Coordinates of C-alpha atoms in Angstrom, one line a residue:
X1 CA 137.9 112.7 102.3
X2 CA 137.4 111.0 99.3
X3 CA 135.7 107.7 98.2
X4 CA 137.0 104.9 95.7
X5 CA 134.6 103.0 93.7
X6 CA 133.1 100.4 95.4
X7 CA 129.8 98.8 95.3
X8 CA 126.9 101.4 95.8
X9 CA 127.8 104.8 94.5
X10 CA 125.0 106.2 96.5
X11 CA 126.3 105.1 100.2
X12 CA 129.9 106.4 98.8
X13 CA 127.9 110.0 98.1
X14 CA 126.4 109.9 101.6
X15 CA 129.8 108.8 103.1
X16 CA 131.3 112.3 102.0
X17 CA 129.8 114.2 104.9
X18 CA 128.5 113.1 107.9
X19 CA 125.6 115.6 106.9
X20 CA 125.0 114.6 103.7
X21 CA 121.2 112.9 103.3
X22 CA 119.5 110.9 100.1
X23 CA 116.2 111.3 100.0
X24 CA 113.7 109.2 97.2
X25 CA 111.9 112.2 95.3
X26 CA 108.5 110.9 94.4
X27 CA 106.3 109.2 96.2
X28 CA 107.4 106.2 98.5
X29 CA 104.3 103.9 97.0
X30 CA 106.4 104.1 93.9
X31 CA 109.5 102.4 95.1
X32 CA 109.0 98.9 94.7
X33 CA 107.4 99.4 91.4
X34 CA 111.2 101.1 90.3
X35 CA 113.2 98.5 91.9
X36 CA 111.3 95.6 89.9
X37 CA 111.8 97.9 86.5
X38 CA 115.9 98.3 86.9
X39 CA 118.3 96.2 85.3
X40 CA 118.2 92.7 86.4
X41 CA 122.1 92.5 86.5
X42 CA 122.7 95.8 88.1
X43 CA 120.3 94.9 91.0
X44 CA 122.0 91.4 91.3
X45 CA 125.4 92.8 91.7
X46 CA 123.9 94.9 94.9
X47 CA 123.8 98.6 93.1
X48 CA 120.3 98.9 93.8
X49 CA 120.5 97.2 97.5
X50 CA 119.9 100.9 99.1
X51 CA 118.2 99.0 102.1
X52 CA 118.4 95.5 101.6
X53 CA 114.7 94.2 101.7
X54 CA 112.9 96.4 98.6
X55 CA 111.5 98.7 101.3
X56 CA 112.8 101.4 103.4
X57 CA 114.0 100.3 106.7
X58 CA 116.4 101.8 109.5
X59 CA 119.6 101.3 107.9
X60 CA 118.1 102.2 104.5
X61 CA 120.8 104.6 102.4
X62 CA 117.6 106.5 101.3
X63 CA 116.5 108.4 104.5
X64 CA 113.7 110.4 103.4
X65 CA 111.4 111.6 100.4
X66 CA 109.7 114.4 98.8
X67 CA 106.3 114.6 97.2
X68 CA 104.6 117.5 95.4
X69 CA 101.0 117.4 93.6
X70 CA 102.9 116.1 90.5
X71 CA 104.1 113.2 92.2
X72 CA 101.5 112.4 93.9
X73 CA 99.3 112.6 90.6
X74 CA 102.1 109.9 89.9
X75 CA 101.3 107.9 92.7
X76 CA 97.4 107.9 91.9
X77 CA 98.0 107.1 88.1
X78 CA 100.0 104.0 89.3
X79 CA 96.7 102.5 91.1
X80 CA 93.6 104.1 90.6
X81 CA 91.5 101.6 91.6
X82 CA 92.7 102.0 95.1
X83 CA 92.5 105.3 94.9
X84 CA 89.1 105.3 93.2
X85 CA 87.8 102.9 96.2
X86 CA 89.3 105.5 98.8
X87 CA 87.2 108.7 97.0
X88 CA 84.1 106.4 97.1
X89 CA 84.3 105.6 100.7
X90 CA 84.8 108.4 102.0
X91 CA 82.1 110.6 99.6
X92 CA 79.7 107.8 100.8
X93 CA 80.6 107.7 104.8
X94 CA 80.1 112.0 104.8
X95 CA 77.4 112.6 102.1
X96 CA 77.4 116.2 100.5
X97 CA 81.2 116.7 101.2
X98 CA 82.5 119.2 99.3
X99 CA 84.7 118.2 96.0
X100 CA 87.5 120.2 97.1
X101 CA 87.4 118.7 100.7
X102 CA 87.2 115.4 99.4
X103 CA 90.3 115.9 97.2
X104 CA 92.3 117.2 99.8
X105 CA 91.8 113.9 102.0
X106 CA 92.8 112.2 98.9
X107 CA 95.9 114.0 98.4
X108 CA 96.8 113.6 102.1
X109 CA 96.3 110.2 102.2
X110 CA 98.5 109.3 99.5
X111 CA 101.2 110.9 101.4
X112 CA 100.1 109.2 104.7
X113 CA 100.4 106.0 103.2
X114 CA 103.9 107.0 101.9
X115 CA 105.1 108.2 105.1
X116 CA 104.3 104.9 106.5
X117 CA 106.8 103.1 104.5
X118 CA 109.1 105.6 106.0
X119 CA 108.6 104.9 109.4
X120 CA 111.2 102.6 110.2
X121 CA 113.7 104.9 109.4
X122 CA 111.9 107.7 111.4
X123 CA 111.4 105.5 114.9
X124 CA 115.2 103.9 114.4
X125 CA 116.5 107.1 114.3
X126 CA 115.0 109.0 117.2
X127 CA 112.7 110.8 115.1
X128 CA 115.6 112.7 113.2
X129 CA 115.0 110.9 109.7
X130 CA 112.1 109.0 107.8
X131 CA 110.4 112.1 107.0
X132 CA 107.9 112.4 103.8
X133 CA 106.9 115.9 102.5
X134 CA 103.7 116.6 101.9
X135 CA 103.0 120.1 100.1
X136 CA 100.0 122.5 100.8
X137 CA 98.0 123.5 98.0
X138 CA 99.7 125.3 95.2
X139 CA 96.8 127.3 94.4
X140 CA 97.3 129.1 97.7
X141 CA 100.6 130.4 97.3
X142 CA 99.8 133.7 99.2
X143 CA 96.8 132.9 101.9
X144 CA 98.8 132.5 104.8
X145 CA 95.8 131.4 107.1
X146 CA 95.1 128.6 104.3
X147 CA 98.2 126.9 104.0
X148 CA 98.7 127.4 108.0
X149 CA 95.5 125.6 108.4
X150 CA 96.3 122.5 105.9
X151 CA 99.9 122.8 107.4
X152 CA 98.3 121.5 110.7
X153 CA 96.5 118.9 109.0
X154 CA 99.5 117.5 107.3
X155 CA 101.2 117.0 110.4
X156 CA 98.3 115.9 112.2
X157 CA 97.8 113.2 109.6
X158 CA 101.2 111.7 110.4
X159 CA 104.0 112.7 112.5
X160 CA 107.1 112.1 110.2
X161 CA 105.1 114.2 107.5
X162 CA 107.0 117.6 107.2
X163 CA 104.7 120.4 105.3
X164 CA 106.2 121.8 102.0
X165 CA 105.4 125.6 101.9
X166 CA 106.0 127.6 98.8
X167 CA 109.0 130.3 99.1
X168 CA 106.6 133.2 98.8
X169 CA 106.8 135.5 101.3
X170 CA 103.5 134.5 103.5
X171 CA 104.9 130.8 103.0
X172 CA 108.2 131.7 105.0
X173 CA 106.6 133.9 107.1
X174 CA 103.9 130.4 108.2
X175 CA 107.6 128.6 108.7
X176 CA 108.4 131.1 111.8
X177 CA 104.6 130.2 113.1
X178 CA 104.8 126.5 112.2
X179 CA 108.3 125.9 113.9
X180 CA 107.0 128.0 117.1
X181 CA 104.2 125.2 117.2
X182 CA 106.8 121.8 116.5
X183 CA 105.8 121.5 113.1
X184 CA 108.5 120.6 110.4
X185 CA 108.4 122.3 107.1
X186 CA 110.2 122.5 104.2
X187 CA 110.0 125.5 101.6
X188 CA 109.8 124.8 97.9
X189 CA 109.8 127.4 94.9
X190 CA 113.2 128.2 96.2
X191 CA 115.6 129.7 93.4
X192 CA 117.6 132.6 94.9
X193 CA 119.9 133.0 97.8
X194 CA 117.4 135.7 99.1
X195 CA 114.6 133.4 99.4
X196 CA 116.6 130.3 101.0
X197 CA 118.2 133.1 103.7
X198 CA 115.0 134.1 104.4
X199 CA 114.0 130.6 105.4
X200 CA 117.0 129.7 107.5
X201 CA 116.1 133.4 109.4
X202 CA 112.4 132.7 109.8
X203 CA 113.3 128.9 111.2
X204 CA 115.5 130.2 113.8
X205 CA 112.8 133.2 114.8
X206 CA 110.5 130.6 115.3
X207 CA 112.8 128.0 117.4
X208 CA 113.7 130.9 119.7
X209 CA 110.0 131.6 120.3
X210 CA 109.2 127.4 120.6
X211 CA 111.8 127.3 123.3
X212 CA 110.4 130.4 125.0
X213 CA 107.1 128.3 125.3
X214 CA 108.1 125.4 126.0
X215 CA 107.0 123.5 122.9
X216 CA 108.3 120.0 122.2
X217 CA 110.6 120.2 119.3
X218 CA 110.9 116.1 119.0
X219 CA 109.1 115.9 115.8
X220 CA 110.7 119.1 114.5
X221 CA 112.7 119.4 111.3
X222 CA 113.4 122.7 108.8
X223 CA 114.5 122.4 105.3
X224 CA 114.9 125.0 102.2
X225 CA 114.8 123.7 98.5
X226 CA 117.1 125.0 95.8
X227 CA 114.8 123.4 92.8
X228 CA 118.4 123.4 90.8
X229 CA 117.1 122.0 87.1
X230 CA 113.7 124.4 87.3
X231 CA 115.9 127.2 87.7
X232 CA 118.3 126.2 84.9
X233 CA 114.8 125.7 82.6
X234 CA 113.4 128.8 83.3
X235 CA 112.9 130.7 80.1
X236 CA 114.6 134.0 81.3
X237 CA 117.8 132.3 81.8
X238 CA 118.6 131.4 78.1
X239 CA 116.1 134.5 76.9
X240 CA 118.8 137.0 78.4
X241 CA 121.8 135.5 77.3
X242 CA 120.8 135.2 73.5
X243 CA 119.9 139.1 74.1
X244 CA 123.0 139.9 75.1
X245 CA 125.0 137.8 72.6
X246 CA 126.5 135.0 75.7
X247 CA 126.3 131.9 74.4
X248 CA 125.4 129.6 77.5
X249 CA 126.1 125.7 76.8
X250 CA 124.6 122.9 78.9
X251 CA 127.7 122.7 81.2
X252 CA 126.8 126.8 82.0
X253 CA 123.4 126.2 82.8
X254 CA 124.2 123.4 85.4
X255 CA 126.9 125.9 87.0
X256 CA 124.1 128.8 86.9
X257 CA 122.0 126.4 89.5
X258 CA 125.2 124.8 91.8
X259 CA 126.3 128.4 91.8
X260 CA 123.4 129.6 93.3
X261 CA 123.1 126.4 96.1
X262 CA 126.5 126.6 96.6
X263 CA 126.6 130.1 97.6
X264 CA 123.9 129.4 99.8
X265 CA 125.5 126.6 101.4
X266 CA 128.5 128.8 102.2
X267 CA 126.4 131.2 104.4
X268 CA 124.0 128.3 106.1
X269 CA 127.3 127.3 107.8
X270 CA 129.0 130.6 108.4
X271 CA 125.5 131.4 109.9
X272 CA 125.0 128.0 111.6
X273 CA 121.1 128.1 110.8
X274 CA 118.9 125.3 112.1
X275 CA 117.7 124.8 108.3
X276 CA 119.3 121.9 106.1
X277 CA 119.5 122.7 102.4
X278 CA 117.8 120.8 100.1
X279 CA 119.0 120.3 96.1
X280 CA 116.0 119.0 94.1
X281 CA 114.7 119.0 90.4
X282 CA 117.9 117.5 89.6
X283 CA 118.7 117.0 86.0
X284 CA 121.4 114.7 84.2
X285 CA 124.1 116.7 82.3
X286 CA 126.7 117.8 81.3
X287 CA 128.5 115.5 78.7
X288 CA 132.4 116.5 79.0
X289 CA 134.5 114.8 76.4
X290 CA 132.0 111.9 76.1
X291 CA 131.4 111.0 79.1
X292 CA 128.2 112.0 80.6
X293 CA 127.7 113.4 84.1
X294 CA 125.4 114.1 86.9
X295 CA 127.1 117.7 87.9
X296 CA 124.0 118.3 89.9
X297 CA 125.3 115.6 92.8
X298 CA 128.9 115.0 91.5
X299 CA 129.6 119.3 91.9
X300 CA 127.7 119.2 95.4
X301 CA 129.2 116.1 97.4
X302 CA 130.4 116.8 100.5
X303 CA 127.3 119.5 101.3
X304 CA 125.8 119.3 104.7
X305 CA 122.5 119.2 102.8
X306 CA 119.4 116.8 101.5
X307 CA 119.8 115.9 98.0
X308 CA 116.8 114.6 97.0
X309 CA 116.7 112.3 94.0
X310 CA 114.1 111.6 90.6
X311 CA 114.2 107.7 90.3
X312 CA 115.7 108.2 86.9
X313 CA 119.0 110.3 88.3
X314 CA 119.2 108.0 91.0
X315 CA 119.2 104.9 88.6
X316 CA 121.8 106.7 86.2
X317 CA 123.9 107.2 89.2
X318 CA 123.8 104.3 90.4
X319 CA 124.8 102.8 87.0
X320 CA 127.5 105.7 85.6
X321 CA 129.5 106.0 88.9
X322 CA 129.5 102.5 90.0
X323 CA 133.7 102.7 88.3
X324 CA 134.3 106.3 89.6
X325 CA 136.0 107.7 92.7
X326 CA 133.8 110.7 94.4
X327 CA 135.0 113.6 96.2
X328 CA 133.8 116.3 98.5
X329 CA 133.2 119.7 95.9
X330 CA 130.7 121.9 97.7
X331 CA 133.2 123.9 98.7
X332 CA 135.3 124.3 95.2
X333 CA 134.7 127.9 93.6
X334 CA 132.9 128.2 90.5
X335 CA 135.0 128.8 87.4
X336 CA 135.8 132.5 87.5
X337 CA 134.9 132.6 83.6
X338 CA 131.3 130.8 83.9
X339 CA 130.5 132.8 86.9
X340 CA 131.5 136.3 84.8
X341 CA 129.4 135.1 82.3
X342 CA 126.7 134.3 84.2
X343 CA 126.6 137.6 86.7
X344 CA 126.0 139.7 83.2
X345 CA 122.7 138.1 83.1
X346 CA 120.1 140.3 85.5
X347 CA 118.1 136.7 86.3
X348 CA 121.3 135.1 87.5
X349 CA 122.5 138.0 89.0
X350 CA 119.5 138.5 91.1
X351 CA 119.2 135.0 92.5
X352 CA 123.0 134.8 93.3
X353 CA 123.1 138.0 95.3
X354 CA 121.8 137.4 98.9
X355 CA 119.7 140.6 98.9
X356 CA 118.9 140.5 95.0
X357 CA 115.2 139.8 95.3
X358 CA 112.9 141.6 98.2
X359 CA 110.3 139.1 100.1
X360 CA 107.3 140.8 98.6
X361 CA 109.0 140.1 94.9
X362 CA 109.6 136.3 95.8
X363 CA 106.0 135.4 94.1
X364 CA 107.3 136.8 91.1
X365 CA 110.0 135.1 90.5
X366 CA 109.4 133.5 87.1
X367 CA 110.6 130.0 87.5
X368 CA 108.5 130.5 90.8
X369 CA 105.3 131.4 88.5
X370 CA 106.2 128.3 85.9
X371 CA 106.5 125.8 88.4
X372 CA 103.5 126.8 90.6
X373 CA 101.4 127.1 87.7
X374 CA 102.4 122.9 86.9
X375 CA 102.0 122.1 90.3
X376 CA 98.2 123.7 90.4
X377 CA 97.3 122.0 87.5
X378 CA 98.5 118.5 89.1
X379 CA 96.0 119.2 91.6
X380 CA 93.4 120.0 89.2
X381 CA 94.2 116.4 88.2
X382 CA 93.5 115.3 91.8
X383 CA 90.3 116.7 92.3
X384 CA 89.0 115.9 88.6
X385 CA 89.6 112.3 89.9
X386 CA 88.0 112.6 92.8
X387 CA 85.0 114.3 91.1
X388 CA 85.1 111.5 89.0
X389 CA 85.1 108.9 91.5
X390 CA 82.8 109.9 94.6
X391 CA 79.5 108.0 95.1

C-alpha cells in the first residue's frame, strides 16, 4: 500500500499500517503553544489539524506522548509561575518535606497533567491509546528497588501514565516485574538490537506471570525505544569511522539508526513479542539531490511501531511532505554497500547483532551513558527549581 499526496502527511504516514502510531515527543502541556507558533497559511490549509480542536481528542492523529527529564523541564520553564505555586503549596502543606521528594512530586505532577490532556484518547480507545510516558529518575539506572518504587507511584498518579525505564539490565528486569503487576512500561535508552530483544523477552515473561496470577491487564502496554538520533550522534560512530579511514556522510549516519531499527522490527514481527517498538530521538536529513528528507520517518514508514516525533520534526514533515507520496519501506533492505561500511565499525556491529552486547554491559554503552547524563542534569534542574521555590 502507498499513499498519494493529500492534505495531511502525518495521517497518510499513519495509514500505511494499522499498527503504526504517531506520538507527540514532548509534554502535551506544550501542544497548544506549538500549534499557535506554526505558519498560519499552513494551519489554514489544514495541515496542522491533527485533532480538530487544538487539543488531543478521541480522533486525534497523535495517539500518545513521550516525555523525559529534559522535556519535562521544558514544560516547567514554559510556565514557571504555575509550577512555582505547586512547589510552594506542597512544601507548605508538609513542612520538612525532603527536597528530593518535593522535586519528584513536581516532576510527576507535570506528567499527570499532561496525561489528563490525553484522557479522551485513552477512554475512547478502551485504554489502548492515549498514554503518556513518564520516566523514573535517571540517576537510579541500576537501582531496581528505587525504580520499582518510582514506577508504582507514577502509574498510581494516572492510569494512562506509562512508566519509562532505562535500558539497563536492572531496568529491563523491572519490566518483567511491573508487567506481572499490570503496569504499562516503556524502555528508553535503547541503542542496540540486544536491548530491544531483551525488553520483548522480559515483557513476554511478565505477561505470562500476570496471566497466571489473574492480574488485570486493562491498562497494560509495553514499548521499547530505539533512540535513533542519539545513537547516530554518539562520538564512537564518527571516531571509529575516521580511524578506519571510512567516510560517513549524513545519509550513512541516518542509515545506521534505521538499520538497527529495521532489524529489531523484523525480529519482533517474527517472534510476536507483546512489546511495540518505538522510534525516538528523530533527526532531520539527509539532503539528497538538493531535497531535504526526514528518513527517520520516511524509511520507517509501514512499521508496526510507535513513531514519537519532536515538534520541530513534526512541523518539517507536515510542511515538506504535503506533496510527496509515501510508501511502506520498513521491510526494505539497507543498501548493501552502506551496510558493509557500517559493519566494519565495532560500535555499529555490536548494536546490529542480536548478541552484540551482554545484559550486564547495557549500562556501559556510550550512547546510554551520554544520554543518561543529560537526563540526570535535567532532573538536577527540576530539583534546583523546587529548592528555590519551596516555602
